[in-house]
Amino acid sequence: MKVLVTGGSRGIGAAIVVLYRQNGYIVEAPSRQEMDLSDSMSVQRFISARQGSGYDIIINNAGCNHINDIDCVTDDDLREMMHVNLLSPTCLLRGFVPYMKEHHFGRIVNIGSIWGAITKAGRSIYSATKHGIHGITMTLALELAPFGILVNTVAPGQTMTDLTRKNNSEDAIKRMEQDIPLGRLATPEEIAKVVFFLGNEGNTYITGQQILVDGGLTIQ
Ligand code: NAP
């Protein structure tokens, strides 16, 4: 089984890569130099170079989040979030789904966010991309069910990665912990376990779902 994981260099993606490899899967995790998700030509080149081959499992994990009120969102930040979080994952699926259809098997996991289920000030664009990616998940789950391809979203809550450290001070992280019923942030490994559960041949009946892995944050 061959797996494509985007954003595998660190954070949640790195934990996903380790878990699949530990379980004997062949994992391709292109670096930003090999495929820059903010650049549609780079994504197209990656897909074209793999014409005739493909992946049994695709994990659209890479993401970026620039927090700003709507009237301060720059064109560059808008474009980068749209491309990395929504447009490039969609193009990758468009490019590689024909291989899955041909083989009558596929598992796709898109990484969303709690901000794709609820939202918070300063996250309009990020939230739009994460709501959007789950829209893609639900539609593809319907389109691809006849081909044995199951599609789900894993929506992490606050997880201890570079992205969280970039956007939050240590004090802010302590306050976050107080808001989470389980009293702490998730580890990347805890998110990876859910991705793996949904994204391998052992999952035979869950499709079109968004699983929130948030320590109970959003049920309050
Ligand atoms: P992270 O630690 O910041 O890592 C981001 C990953 O995405 C890196 O591998 C990075 O590659 C890659 N990436 C970013 N822009 C790219 C681009 N233009 N081209 C190619 N690769 C690119 O992020 P994370 O916290 O693990 O987040 C992973 C996913 O979970 C994202 O979709 C994020 O939105 C989602 N999420 C995270 C949290 C959280 O609390 N951390 C919560 C909810 C959802 P480089 O190493 O080259 O930069």
mmCIF file with all atom_site columns, N, CA, C and O and ligand atoms in Angstrom, residues 6-13 30-33 35-39 60-65 80 84-85 111-115 126 130 155-164 185, ligand 1:
data_model
loop_
_atom_site.group_PDB
_atom_site.id
_atom_site.type_symbol
_atom_site.label_atom_id
_atom_site.label_alt_id
_atom_site.label_comp_id
_atom_site.label_asym_id
_atom_site.label_entity_id
_atom_site.label_seq_id
_atom_site.pdbx_PDB_ins_code
_atom_site.Cartn_x
_atom_site.Cartn_y
_atom_site.Cartn_z
_atom_site.occupancy
_atom_site.B_iso_or_equiv
_atom_site.pdbx_formal_charge
_atom_site.auth_seq_id
_atom_site.auth_comp_id
_atom_site.auth_asym_id
_atom_site.auth_atom_id
_atom_site.pdbx_PDB_model_num
ATOM   1   N N   . THR A 1 6   ? 1.054   14.928 2.794  1.00 0.00 ? 6   THR A N   1
ATOM   2   C CA  . THR A 1 6   ? 1.622   16.275 2.614  1.00 0.00 ? 6   THR A CA  1
ATOM   3   C C   . THR A 1 6   ? 1.981   16.846 3.989  1.00 0.00 ? 6   THR A C   1
ATOM   4   O O   . THR A 1 6   ? 1.385   16.473 5.005  1.00 0.00 ? 6   THR A O   1
ATOM   5   N N   . GLY A 1 7   ? 2.963   17.737 3.977  1.00 0.00 ? 7   GLY A N   1
ATOM   6   C CA  . GLY A 1 7   ? 3.371   18.368 5.239  1.00 0.00 ? 7   GLY A CA  1
ATOM   7   C C   . GLY A 1 7   ? 3.943   17.376 6.231  1.00 0.00 ? 7   GLY A C   1
ATOM   8   O O   . GLY A 1 7   ? 3.725   17.485 7.438  1.00 0.00 ? 7   GLY A O   1
ATOM   9   N N   . GLY A 1 8   ? 4.711   16.424 5.717  1.00 0.00 ? 8   GLY A N   1
ATOM   10  C CA  . GLY A 1 8   ? 5.250   15.364 6.582  1.00 0.00 ? 8   GLY A CA  1
ATOM   11  C C   . GLY A 1 8   ? 6.548   15.732 7.281  1.00 0.00 ? 8   GLY A C   1
ATOM   12  O O   . GLY A 1 8   ? 7.115   14.912 7.999  1.00 0.00 ? 8   GLY A O   1
ATOM   13  N N   . SER A 1 9   ? 7.026   16.965 7.096  1.00 0.00 ? 9   SER A N   1
ATOM   14  C CA  . SER A 1 9   ? 8.351   17.315 7.637  1.00 0.00 ? 9   SER A CA  1
ATOM   15  C C   . SER A 1 9   ? 8.339   17.499 9.146  1.00 0.00 ? 9   SER A C   1
ATOM   16  O O   . SER A 1 9   ? 9.357   17.348 9.804  1.00 0.00 ? 9   SER A O   1
ATOM   17  N N   . ARG A 1 10  ? 7.189   17.860 9.700  1.00 0.00 ? 10  ARG A N   1
ATOM   18  C CA  . ARG A 1 10  ? 7.136   18.132 11.154 1.00 0.00 ? 10  ARG A CA  1
ATOM   19  C C   . ARG A 1 10  ? 5.687   18.088 11.629 1.00 0.00 ? 10  ARG A C   1
ATOM   20  O O   . ARG A 1 10  ? 4.772   17.877 10.839 1.00 0.00 ? 10  ARG A O   1
ATOM   21  N N   . GLY A 1 11  ? 5.501   18.298 12.922 1.00 0.00 ? 11  GLY A N   1
ATOM   22  C CA  . GLY A 1 11  ? 4.167   18.393 13.505 1.00 0.00 ? 11  GLY A CA  1
ATOM   23  C C   . GLY A 1 11  ? 3.335   17.139 13.295 1.00 0.00 ? 11  GLY A C   1
ATOM   24  O O   . GLY A 1 11  ? 3.836   16.006 13.334 1.00 0.00 ? 11  GLY A O   1
ATOM   25  N N   . ILE A 1 12  ? 2.060   17.360 13.034 1.00 0.00 ? 12  ILE A N   1
ATOM   26  C CA  . ILE A 1 12  ? 1.108   16.247 12.893 1.00 0.00 ? 12  ILE A CA  1
ATOM   27  C C   . ILE A 1 12  ? 1.508   15.348 11.720 1.00 0.00 ? 12  ILE A C   1
ATOM   28  O O   . ILE A 1 12  ? 1.464   14.123 11.811 1.00 0.00 ? 12  ILE A O   1
ATOM   29  N N   . GLY A 1 13  ? 1.933   15.978 10.621 1.00 0.00 ? 13  GLY A N   1
ATOM   30  C CA  . GLY A 1 13  ? 2.311   15.201 9.427  1.00 0.00 ? 13  GLY A CA  1
ATOM   31  C C   . GLY A 1 13  ? 3.456   14.246 9.703  1.00 0.00 ? 13  GLY A C   1
ATOM   32  O O   . GLY A 1 13  ? 3.442   13.093 9.236  1.00 0.00 ? 13  GLY A O   1
ATOM   33  N N   . PRO A 1 30  ? 6.431   14.366 0.227  1.00 0.00 ? 30  PRO A N   1
ATOM   34  C CA  . PRO A 1 30  ? 7.259   15.355 -0.488 1.00 0.00 ? 30  PRO A CA  1
ATOM   35  C C   . PRO A 1 30  ? 7.538   16.593 0.363  1.00 0.00 ? 30  PRO A C   1
ATOM   36  O O   . PRO A 1 30  ? 6.647   17.085 1.065  1.00 0.00 ? 30  PRO A O   1
ATOM   37  N N   . SER A 1 31  ? 8.761   17.042 0.296  1.00 0.00 ? 31  SER A N   1
ATOM   38  C CA  . SER A 1 31  ? 9.127   18.277 1.007  1.00 0.00 ? 31  SER A CA  1
ATOM   39  C C   . SER A 1 31  ? 8.555   19.470 0.227  1.00 0.00 ? 31  SER A C   1
ATOM   40  O O   . SER A 1 31  ? 8.123   19.327 -0.922 1.00 0.00 ? 31  SER A O   1
ATOM   41  N N   . ARG A 1 32  ? 8.620   20.634 0.837  1.00 0.00 ? 32  ARG A N   1
ATOM   42  C CA  . ARG A 1 32  ? 8.161   21.860 0.172  1.00 0.00 ? 32  ARG A CA  1
ATOM   43  C C   . ARG A 1 32  ? 8.950   22.101 -1.120 1.00 0.00 ? 32  ARG A C   1
ATOM   44  O O   . ARG A 1 32  ? 8.420   22.628 -2.099 1.00 0.00 ? 32  ARG A O   1
ATOM   45  N N   . GLN A 1 33  ? 10.245  21.675 -1.130 1.00 0.00 ? 33  GLN A N   1
ATOM   46  C CA  . GLN A 1 33  ? 11.056  21.853 -2.338 1.00 0.00 ? 33  GLN A CA  1
ATOM   47  C C   . GLN A 1 33  ? 10.548  20.930 -3.452 1.00 0.00 ? 33  GLN A C   1
ATOM   48  O O   . GLN A 1 33  ? 10.574  21.277 -4.631 1.00 0.00 ? 33  GLN A O   1
ATOM   49  N N   . MET A 1 35  ? 7.351   19.748 -3.684 1.00 0.00 ? 35  MET A N   1
ATOM   50  C CA  . MET A 1 35  ? 6.014   20.219 -4.095 1.00 0.00 ? 35  MET A CA  1
ATOM   51  C C   . MET A 1 35  ? 5.613   21.361 -3.162 1.00 0.00 ? 35  MET A C   1
ATOM   52  O O   . MET A 1 35  ? 5.341   21.144 -1.984 1.00 0.00 ? 35  MET A O   1
ATOM   53  N N   . ASP A 1 36  ? 5.589   22.576 -3.721 1.00 0.00 ? 36  ASP A N   1
ATOM   54  C CA  . ASP A 1 36  ? 5.176   23.747 -2.940 1.00 0.00 ? 36  ASP A CA  1
ATOM   55  C C   . ASP A 1 36  ? 3.669   23.918 -3.119 1.00 0.00 ? 36  ASP A C   1
ATOM   56  O O   . ASP A 1 36  ? 3.197   24.265 -4.203 1.00 0.00 ? 36  ASP A O   1
ATOM   57  N N   . LEU A 1 37  ? 2.931   23.694 -2.056 1.00 0.00 ? 37  LEU A N   1
ATOM   58  C CA  . LEU A 1 37  ? 1.470   23.699 -2.139 1.00 0.00 ? 37  LEU A CA  1
ATOM   59  C C   . LEU A 1 37  ? 0.892   25.100 -2.319 1.00 0.00 ? 37  LEU A C   1
ATOM   60  O O   . LEU A 1 37  ? -0.298  25.250 -2.595 1.00 0.00 ? 37  LEU A O   1
ATOM   61  N N   . SER A 1 38  ? 1.733   26.117 -2.155 1.00 0.00 ? 38  SER A N   1
ATOM   62  C CA  . SER A 1 38  ? 1.228   27.482 -2.393 1.00 0.00 ? 38  SER A CA  1
ATOM   63  C C   . SER A 1 38  ? 1.371   27.862 -3.868 1.00 0.00 ? 38  SER A C   1
ATOM   64  O O   . SER A 1 38  ? 0.982   28.961 -4.269 1.00 0.00 ? 38  SER A O   1
ATOM   65  N N   . ASP A 1 39  ? 1.895   26.932 -4.671 1.00 0.00 ? 39  ASP A N   1
ATOM   66  C CA  . ASP A 1 39  ? 2.194   27.218 -6.076 1.00 0.00 ? 39  ASP A CA  1
ATOM   67  C C   . ASP A 1 39  ? 1.519   26.149 -6.945 1.00 0.00 ? 39  ASP A C   1
ATOM   68  O O   . ASP A 1 39  ? 1.956   24.994 -6.965 1.00 0.00 ? 39  ASP A O   1
ATOM   69  N N   . ASN A 1 60  ? -4.141  14.584 3.140  1.00 0.00 ? 60  ASN A N   1
ATOM   70  C CA  . ASN A 1 60  ? -3.925  16.017 2.904  1.00 0.00 ? 60  ASN A CA  1
ATOM   71  C C   . ASN A 1 60  ? -3.757  16.684 4.256  1.00 0.00 ? 60  ASN A C   1
ATOM   72  O O   . ASN A 1 60  ? -4.744  17.040 4.912  1.00 0.00 ? 60  ASN A O   1
ATOM   73  N N   . ASN A 1 61  ? -2.511  16.808 4.692  1.00 0.00 ? 61  ASN A N   1
ATOM   74  C CA  . ASN A 1 61  ? -2.245  17.313 6.052  1.00 0.00 ? 61  ASN A CA  1
ATOM   75  C C   . ASN A 1 61  ? -1.677  18.727 6.094  1.00 0.00 ? 61  ASN A C   1
ATOM   76  O O   . ASN A 1 61  ? -1.996  19.486 7.015  1.00 0.00 ? 61  ASN A O   1
ATOM   77  N N   . ALA A 1 62  ? -0.836  19.092 5.131  1.00 0.00 ? 62  ALA A N   1
ATOM   78  C CA  . ALA A 1 62  ? -0.139  20.392 5.227  1.00 0.00 ? 62  ALA A CA  1
ATOM   79  C C   . ALA A 1 62  ? -1.148  21.522 5.393  1.00 0.00 ? 62  ALA A C   1
ATOM   80  O O   . ALA A 1 62  ? -2.246  21.486 4.833  1.00 0.00 ? 62  ALA A O   1
ATOM   81  N N   . GLY A 1 63  ? -0.768  22.515 6.169  1.00 0.00 ? 63  GLY A N   1
ATOM   82  C CA  . GLY A 1 63  ? -1.671  23.645 6.360  1.00 0.00 ? 63  GLY A CA  1
ATOM   83  C C   . GLY A 1 63  ? -0.919  24.846 6.886  1.00 0.00 ? 63  GLY A C   1
ATOM   84  O O   . GLY A 1 63  ? 0.202   24.727 7.390  1.00 0.00 ? 63  GLY A O   1
ATOM   85  N N   . CYS A 1 64  ? -1.534  26.018 6.737  1.00 0.00 ? 64  CYS A N   1
ATOM   86  C CA  . CYS A 1 64  ? -0.956  27.222 7.334  1.00 0.00 ? 64  CYS A CA  1
ATOM   87  C C   . CYS A 1 64  ? -2.096  28.098 7.842  1.00 0.00 ? 64  CYS A C   1
ATOM   88  O O   . CYS A 1 64  ? -3.229  28.002 7.362  1.00 0.00 ? 64  CYS A O   1
ATOM   89  N N   . ASN A 1 65  ? -1.778  28.917 8.828  1.00 0.00 ? 65  ASN A N   1
ATOM   90  C CA  . ASN A 1 65  ? -2.800  29.727 9.483  1.00 0.00 ? 65  ASN A CA  1
ATOM   91  C C   . ASN A 1 65  ? -2.207  31.082 9.855  1.00 0.00 ? 65  ASN A C   1
ATOM   92  O O   . ASN A 1 65  ? -1.353  31.157 10.726 1.00 0.00 ? 65  ASN A O   1
ATOM   93  N N   . GLU A 1 80  ? -2.090  32.350 0.189  1.00 0.00 ? 80  GLU A N   1
ATOM   94  C CA  . GLU A 1 80  ? -1.348  31.192 0.704  1.00 0.00 ? 80  GLU A CA  1
ATOM   95  C C   . GLU A 1 80  ? -2.284  30.221 1.429  1.00 0.00 ? 80  GLU A C   1
ATOM   96  O O   . GLU A 1 80  ? -2.241  29.006 1.204  1.00 0.00 ? 80  GLU A O   1
ATOM   97  N N   . VAL A 1 84  ? -2.723  26.457 0.070  1.00 0.00 ? 84  VAL A N   1
ATOM   98  C CA  . VAL A 1 84  ? -2.153  25.338 0.849  1.00 0.00 ? 84  VAL A CA  1
ATOM   99  C C   . VAL A 1 84  ? -3.258  24.499 1.489  1.00 0.00 ? 84  VAL A C   1
ATOM   100 O O   . VAL A 1 84  ? -3.188  23.268 1.493  1.00 0.00 ? 84  VAL A O   1
ATOM   101 N N   . ASN A 1 85  ? -4.291  25.159 2.024  1.00 0.00 ? 85  ASN A N   1
ATOM   102 C CA  . ASN A 1 85  ? -5.296  24.430 2.823  1.00 0.00 ? 85  ASN A CA  1
ATOM   103 C C   . ASN A 1 85  ? -6.437  23.864 1.990  1.00 0.00 ? 85  ASN A C   1
ATOM   104 O O   . ASN A 1 85  ? -7.091  22.919 2.426  1.00 0.00 ? 85  ASN A O   1
ATOM   105 N N   . ILE A 1 111 ? -7.103  16.794 6.559  1.00 0.00 ? 111 ILE A N   1
ATOM   106 C CA  . ILE A 1 111 ? -6.971  17.348 7.905  1.00 0.00 ? 111 ILE A CA  1
ATOM   107 C C   . ILE A 1 111 ? -7.677  18.698 7.949  1.00 0.00 ? 111 ILE A C   1
ATOM   108 O O   . ILE A 1 111 ? -7.295  19.642 7.242  1.00 0.00 ? 111 ILE A O   1
ATOM   109 N N   . GLY A 1 112 ? -8.719  18.754 8.745  1.00 0.00 ? 112 GLY A N   1
ATOM   110 C CA  . GLY A 1 112 ? -9.474  19.987 8.941  1.00 0.00 ? 112 GLY A CA  1
ATOM   111 C C   . GLY A 1 112 ? -8.998  20.678 10.194 1.00 0.00 ? 112 GLY A C   1
ATOM   112 O O   . GLY A 1 112 ? -7.794  20.772 10.471 1.00 0.00 ? 112 GLY A O   1
ATOM   113 N N   . SER A 1 113 ? -9.949  21.153 10.977 1.00 0.00 ? 113 SER A N   1
ATOM   114 C CA  . SER A 1 113 ? -9.631  21.846 12.231 1.00 0.00 ? 113 SER A CA  1
ATOM   115 C C   . SER A 1 113 ? -10.933 22.023 13.004 1.00 0.00 ? 113 SER A C   1
ATOM   116 O O   . SER A 1 113 ? -12.012 22.050 12.392 1.00 0.00 ? 113 SER A O   1
ATOM   117 N N   . ILE A 1 114 ? -10.813 22.211 14.306 1.00 0.00 ? 114 ILE A N   1
ATOM   118 C CA  . ILE A 1 114 ? -12.024 22.615 15.038 1.00 0.00 ? 114 ILE A CA  1
ATOM   119 C C   . ILE A 1 114 ? -12.584 23.908 14.449 1.00 0.00 ? 114 ILE A C   1
ATOM   120 O O   . ILE A 1 114 ? -13.784 24.130 14.498 1.00 0.00 ? 114 ILE A O   1
ATOM   121 N N   . TRP A 1 115 ? -11.688 24.739 13.851 1.00 0.00 ? 115 TRP A N   1
ATOM   122 C CA  . TRP A 1 115 ? -12.163 26.004 13.262 1.00 0.00 ? 115 TRP A CA  1
ATOM   123 C C   . TRP A 1 115 ? -12.861 25.763 11.925 1.00 0.00 ? 115 TRP A C   1
ATOM   124 O O   . TRP A 1 115 ? -13.265 26.710 11.250 1.00 0.00 ? 115 TRP A O   1
ATOM   125 N N   . TYR A 1 126 ? -8.812  31.097 7.429  1.00 0.00 ? 126 TYR A N   1
ATOM   126 C CA  . TYR A 1 126 ? -8.443  29.730 7.847  1.00 0.00 ? 126 TYR A CA  1
ATOM   127 C C   . TYR A 1 126 ? -9.713  28.897 8.014  1.00 0.00 ? 126 TYR A C   1
ATOM   128 O O   . TYR A 1 126 ? -9.815  27.775 7.516  1.00 0.00 ? 126 TYR A O   1
ATOM   129 N N   . LYS A 1 130 ? -11.020 25.489 6.096  1.00 0.00 ? 130 LYS A N   1
ATOM   130 C CA  . LYS A 1 130 ? -11.251 24.221 6.801  1.00 0.00 ? 130 LYS A CA  1
ATOM   131 C C   . LYS A 1 130 ? -12.707 23.769 6.664  1.00 0.00 ? 130 LYS A C   1
ATOM   132 O O   . LYS A 1 130 ? -12.979 22.577 6.576  1.00 0.00 ? 130 LYS A O   1
ATOM   133 N N   . ALA A 1 155 ? -10.399 16.529 12.314 1.00 0.00 ? 155 ALA A N   1
ATOM   134 C CA  . ALA A 1 155 ? -10.344 17.943 12.716 1.00 0.00 ? 155 ALA A CA  1
ATOM   135 C C   . ALA A 1 155 ? -9.670  18.043 14.091 1.00 0.00 ? 155 ALA A C   1
ATOM   136 O O   . ALA A 1 155 ? -10.323 17.838 15.118 1.00 0.00 ? 155 ALA A O   1
ATOM   137 N N   . PRO A 1 156 ? -8.372  18.346 14.094 1.00 0.00 ? 156 PRO A N   1
ATOM   138 C CA  . PRO A 1 156 ? -7.694  18.444 15.388 1.00 0.00 ? 156 PRO A CA  1
ATOM   139 C C   . PRO A 1 156 ? -8.146  19.680 16.155 1.00 0.00 ? 156 PRO A C   1
ATOM   140 O O   . PRO A 1 156 ? -8.492  20.713 15.565 1.00 0.00 ? 156 PRO A O   1
ATOM   141 N N   . GLY A 1 157 ? -8.122  19.556 17.473 1.00 0.00 ? 157 GLY A N   1
ATOM   142 C CA  . GLY A 1 157 ? -8.202  20.725 18.334 1.00 0.00 ? 157 GLY A CA  1
ATOM   143 C C   . GLY A 1 157 ? -6.798  21.255 18.536 1.00 0.00 ? 157 GLY A C   1
ATOM   144 O O   . GLY A 1 157 ? -5.900  21.013 17.712 1.00 0.00 ? 157 GLY A O   1
ATOM   145 N N   . GLN A 1 158 ? -6.586  21.978 19.622 1.00 0.00 ? 158 GLN A N   1
ATOM   146 C CA  . GLN A 1 158 ? -5.271  22.563 19.887 1.00 0.00 ? 158 GLN A CA  1
ATOM   147 C C   . GLN A 1 158 ? -4.251  21.440 20.060 1.00 0.00 ? 158 GLN A C   1
ATOM   148 O O   . GLN A 1 158 ? -4.390  20.616 20.941 1.00 0.00 ? 158 GLN A O   1
ATOM   149 N N   . THR A 1 159 ? -3.230  21.462 19.198 1.00 0.00 ? 159 THR A N   1
ATOM   150 C CA  . THR A 1 159 ? -2.221  20.397 19.202 1.00 0.00 ? 159 THR A CA  1
ATOM   151 C C   . THR A 1 159 ? -0.847  21.039 19.333 1.00 0.00 ? 159 THR A C   1
ATOM   152 O O   . THR A 1 159 ? -0.590  22.095 18.738 1.00 0.00 ? 159 THR A O   1
ATOM   153 N N   . MET A 1 160 ? 0.022   20.414 20.103 1.00 0.00 ? 160 MET A N   1
ATOM   154 C CA  . MET A 1 160 ? 1.321   21.023 20.393 1.00 0.00 ? 160 MET A CA  1
ATOM   155 C C   . MET A 1 160 ? 2.273   20.854 19.207 1.00 0.00 ? 160 MET A C   1
ATOM   156 O O   . MET A 1 160 ? 2.975   19.857 19.085 1.00 0.00 ? 160 MET A O   1
ATOM   157 N N   . THR A 1 161 ? 2.257   21.827 18.283 1.00 0.00 ? 161 THR A N   1
ATOM   158 C CA  . THR A 1 161 ? 3.152   21.806 17.120 1.00 0.00 ? 161 THR A CA  1
ATOM   159 C C   . THR A 1 161 ? 3.698   23.220 16.895 1.00 0.00 ? 161 THR A C   1
ATOM   160 O O   . THR A 1 161 ? 3.273   24.163 17.557 1.00 0.00 ? 161 THR A O   1
ATOM   161 N N   . ASP A 1 162 ? 4.572   23.351 15.892 1.00 0.00 ? 162 ASP A N   1
ATOM   162 C CA  . ASP A 1 162 ? 5.141   24.669 15.556 1.00 0.00 ? 162 ASP A CA  1
ATOM   163 C C   . ASP A 1 162 ? 4.039   25.682 15.235 1.00 0.00 ? 162 ASP A C   1
ATOM   164 O O   . ASP A 1 162 ? 4.160   26.862 15.573 1.00 0.00 ? 162 ASP A O   1
ATOM   165 N N   . LEU A 1 163 ? 2.972   25.199 14.561 1.00 0.00 ? 163 LEU A N   1
ATOM   166 C CA  . LEU A 1 163 ? 1.885   26.097 14.163 1.00 0.00 ? 163 LEU A CA  1
ATOM   167 C C   . LEU A 1 163 ? 1.252   26.741 15.406 1.00 0.00 ? 163 LEU A C   1
ATOM   168 O O   . LEU A 1 163 ? 0.987   27.941 15.436 1.00 0.00 ? 163 LEU A O   1
ATOM   169 N N   . THR A 1 164 ? 1.046   25.938 16.429 1.00 0.00 ? 164 THR A N   1
ATOM   170 C CA  . THR A 1 164 ? 0.443   26.442 17.678 1.00 0.00 ? 164 THR A CA  1
ATOM   171 C C   . THR A 1 164 ? 1.416   27.370 18.393 1.00 0.00 ? 164 THR A C   1
ATOM   172 O O   . THR A 1 164 ? 1.024   28.434 18.893 1.00 0.00 ? 164 THR A O   1
ATOM   173 N N   . LEU A 1 185 ? -3.147  20.164 25.741 1.00 0.00 ? 185 LEU A N   1
ATOM   174 C CA  . LEU A 1 185 ? -3.204  20.102 24.276 1.00 0.00 ? 185 LEU A CA  1
ATOM   175 C C   . LEU A 1 185 ? -2.988  18.657 23.826 1.00 0.00 ? 185 LEU A C   1
ATOM   176 O O   . LEU A 1 185 ? -2.444  17.846 24.587 1.00 0.00 ? 185 LEU A O   1
HETATM 177 P P1  . NAP B 2 .   ? 3.086   22.705 11.316 1.00 0.00 ? 1   NAP B P1  1
HETATM 178 O O1  . NAP B 2 .   ? 3.783   22.112 12.490 1.00 0.00 ? 1   NAP B O1  1
HETATM 179 O O2  . NAP B 2 .   ? 3.149   24.185 11.116 1.00 0.00 ? 1   NAP B O2  1
HETATM 180 O O3  . NAP B 2 .   ? 3.603   21.981 9.983  1.00 0.00 ? 1   NAP B O3  1
HETATM 181 C C1  . NAP B 2 .   ? 3.043   22.369 8.764  1.00 0.00 ? 1   NAP B C1  1
HETATM 182 C C2  . NAP B 2 .   ? 3.451   21.389 7.695  1.00 0.00 ? 1   NAP B C2  1
HETATM 183 O O4  . NAP B 2 .   ? 2.866   21.829 6.448  1.00 0.00 ? 1   NAP B O4  1
HETATM 184 C C3  . NAP B 2 .   ? 4.961   21.378 7.499  1.00 0.00 ? 1   NAP B C3  1
HETATM 185 O O5  . NAP B 2 .   ? 5.367   20.089 7.101  1.00 0.00 ? 1   NAP B O5  1
HETATM 186 C C4  . NAP B 2 .   ? 5.141   22.373 6.361  1.00 0.00 ? 1   NAP B C4  1
HETATM 187 O O6  . NAP B 2 .   ? 6.325   22.172 5.596  1.00 0.00 ? 1   NAP B O6  1
HETATM 188 C C5  . NAP B 2 .   ? 3.919   22.041 5.507  1.00 0.00 ? 1   NAP B C5  1
HETATM 189 N N1  . NAP B 2 .   ? 3.616   23.153 4.612  1.00 0.00 ? 1   NAP B N1  1
HETATM 190 C C6  . NAP B 2 .   ? 3.151   24.380 4.953  1.00 0.00 ? 1   NAP B C6  1
HETATM 191 N N2  . NAP B 2 .   ? 3.086   25.141 3.857  1.00 0.00 ? 1   NAP B N2  1
HETATM 192 C C7  . NAP B 2 .   ? 3.522   24.379 2.807  1.00 0.00 ? 1   NAP B C7  1
HETATM 193 C C8  . NAP B 2 .   ? 3.688   24.609 1.425  1.00 0.00 ? 1   NAP B C8  1
HETATM 194 N N3  . NAP B 2 .   ? 3.449   25.799 0.868  1.00 0.00 ? 1   NAP B N3  1
HETATM 195 N N4  . NAP B 2 .   ? 4.132   23.587 0.654  1.00 0.00 ? 1   NAP B N4  1
HETATM 196 C C9  . NAP B 2 .   ? 4.415   22.387 1.194  1.00 0.00 ? 1   NAP B C9  1
HETATM 197 N N5  . NAP B 2 .   ? 4.308   22.110 2.504  1.00 0.00 ? 1   NAP B N5  1
HETATM 198 C C10 . NAP B 2 .   ? 3.847   23.107 3.301  1.00 0.00 ? 1   NAP B C10 1
HETATM 199 O O7  . NAP B 2 .   ? 1.537   22.336 11.294 1.00 0.00 ? 1   NAP B O7  1
HETATM 200 P P2  . NAP B 2 .   ? 0.690   21.289 12.162 1.00 0.00 ? 1   NAP B P2  1
HETATM 201 O O8  . NAP B 2 .   ? 0.286   21.978 13.419 1.00 0.00 ? 1   NAP B O8  1
HETATM 202 O O9  . NAP B 2 .   ? 1.355   19.958 12.212 1.00 0.00 ? 1   NAP B O9  1
HETATM 203 O O10 . NAP B 2 .   ? -0.633  21.222 11.261 1.00 0.00 ? 1   NAP B O10 1
HETATM 204 C C11 . NAP B 2 .   ? -0.903  20.141 10.383 1.00 0.00 ? 1   NAP B C11 1
HETATM 205 C C12 . NAP B 2 .   ? -2.348  20.255 9.938  1.00 0.00 ? 1   NAP B C12 1
HETATM 206 O O11 . NAP B 2 .   ? -3.217  20.230 11.089 1.00 0.00 ? 1   NAP B O11 1
HETATM 207 C C13 . NAP B 2 .   ? -2.665  21.563 9.207  1.00 0.00 ? 1   NAP B C13 1
HETATM 208 O O12 . NAP B 2 .   ? -3.582  21.311 8.168  1.00 0.00 ? 1   NAP B O12 1
HETATM 209 C C14 . NAP B 2 .   ? -3.321  22.416 10.286 1.00 0.00 ? 1   NAP B C14 1
HETATM 210 O O13 . NAP B 2 .   ? -4.190  23.388 9.742  1.00 0.00 ? 1   NAP B O13 1
HETATM 211 C C15 . NAP B 2 .   ? -4.074  21.354 11.070 1.00 0.00 ? 1   NAP B C15 1
HETATM 212 N N6  . NAP B 2 .   ? -4.408  21.743 12.450 1.00 0.00 ? 1   NAP B N6  1
HETATM 213 C C16 . NAP B 2 .   ? -3.418  21.976 13.370 1.00 0.00 ? 1   NAP B C16 1
HETATM 214 C C17 . NAP B 2 .   ? -3.783  22.333 14.662 1.00 0.00 ? 1   NAP B C17 1
HETATM 215 C C18 . NAP B 2 .   ? -2.767  22.610 15.733 1.00 0.00 ? 1   NAP B C18 1
HETATM 216 O O14 . NAP B 2 .   ? -3.179  22.975 16.853 1.00 0.00 ? 1   NAP B O14 1
HETATM 217 N N7  . NAP B 2 .   ? -1.484  22.442 15.499 1.00 0.00 ? 1   NAP B N7  1
HETATM 218 C C19 . NAP B 2 .   ? -5.132  22.433 15.006 1.00 0.00 ? 1   NAP B C19 1
HETATM 219 C C20 . NAP B 2 .   ? -6.100  22.181 14.042 1.00 0.00 ? 1   NAP B C20 1
HETATM 220 C C21 . NAP B 2 .   ? -5.712  21.824 12.764 1.00 0.00 ? 1   NAP B C21 1
HETATM 221 P P3  . NAP B 2 .   ? 7.707   22.981 5.942  1.00 0.00 ? 1   NAP B P3  1
HETATM 222 O O15 . NAP B 2 .   ? 8.393   22.180 7.000  1.00 0.00 ? 1   NAP B O15 1
HETATM 223 O O16 . NAP B 2 .   ? 8.424   23.039 4.641  1.00 0.00 ? 1   NAP B O16 1
HETATM 224 O O17 . NAP B 2 .   ? 7.300   24.341 6.425  1.00 0.00 ? 1   NAP B O17 1
#
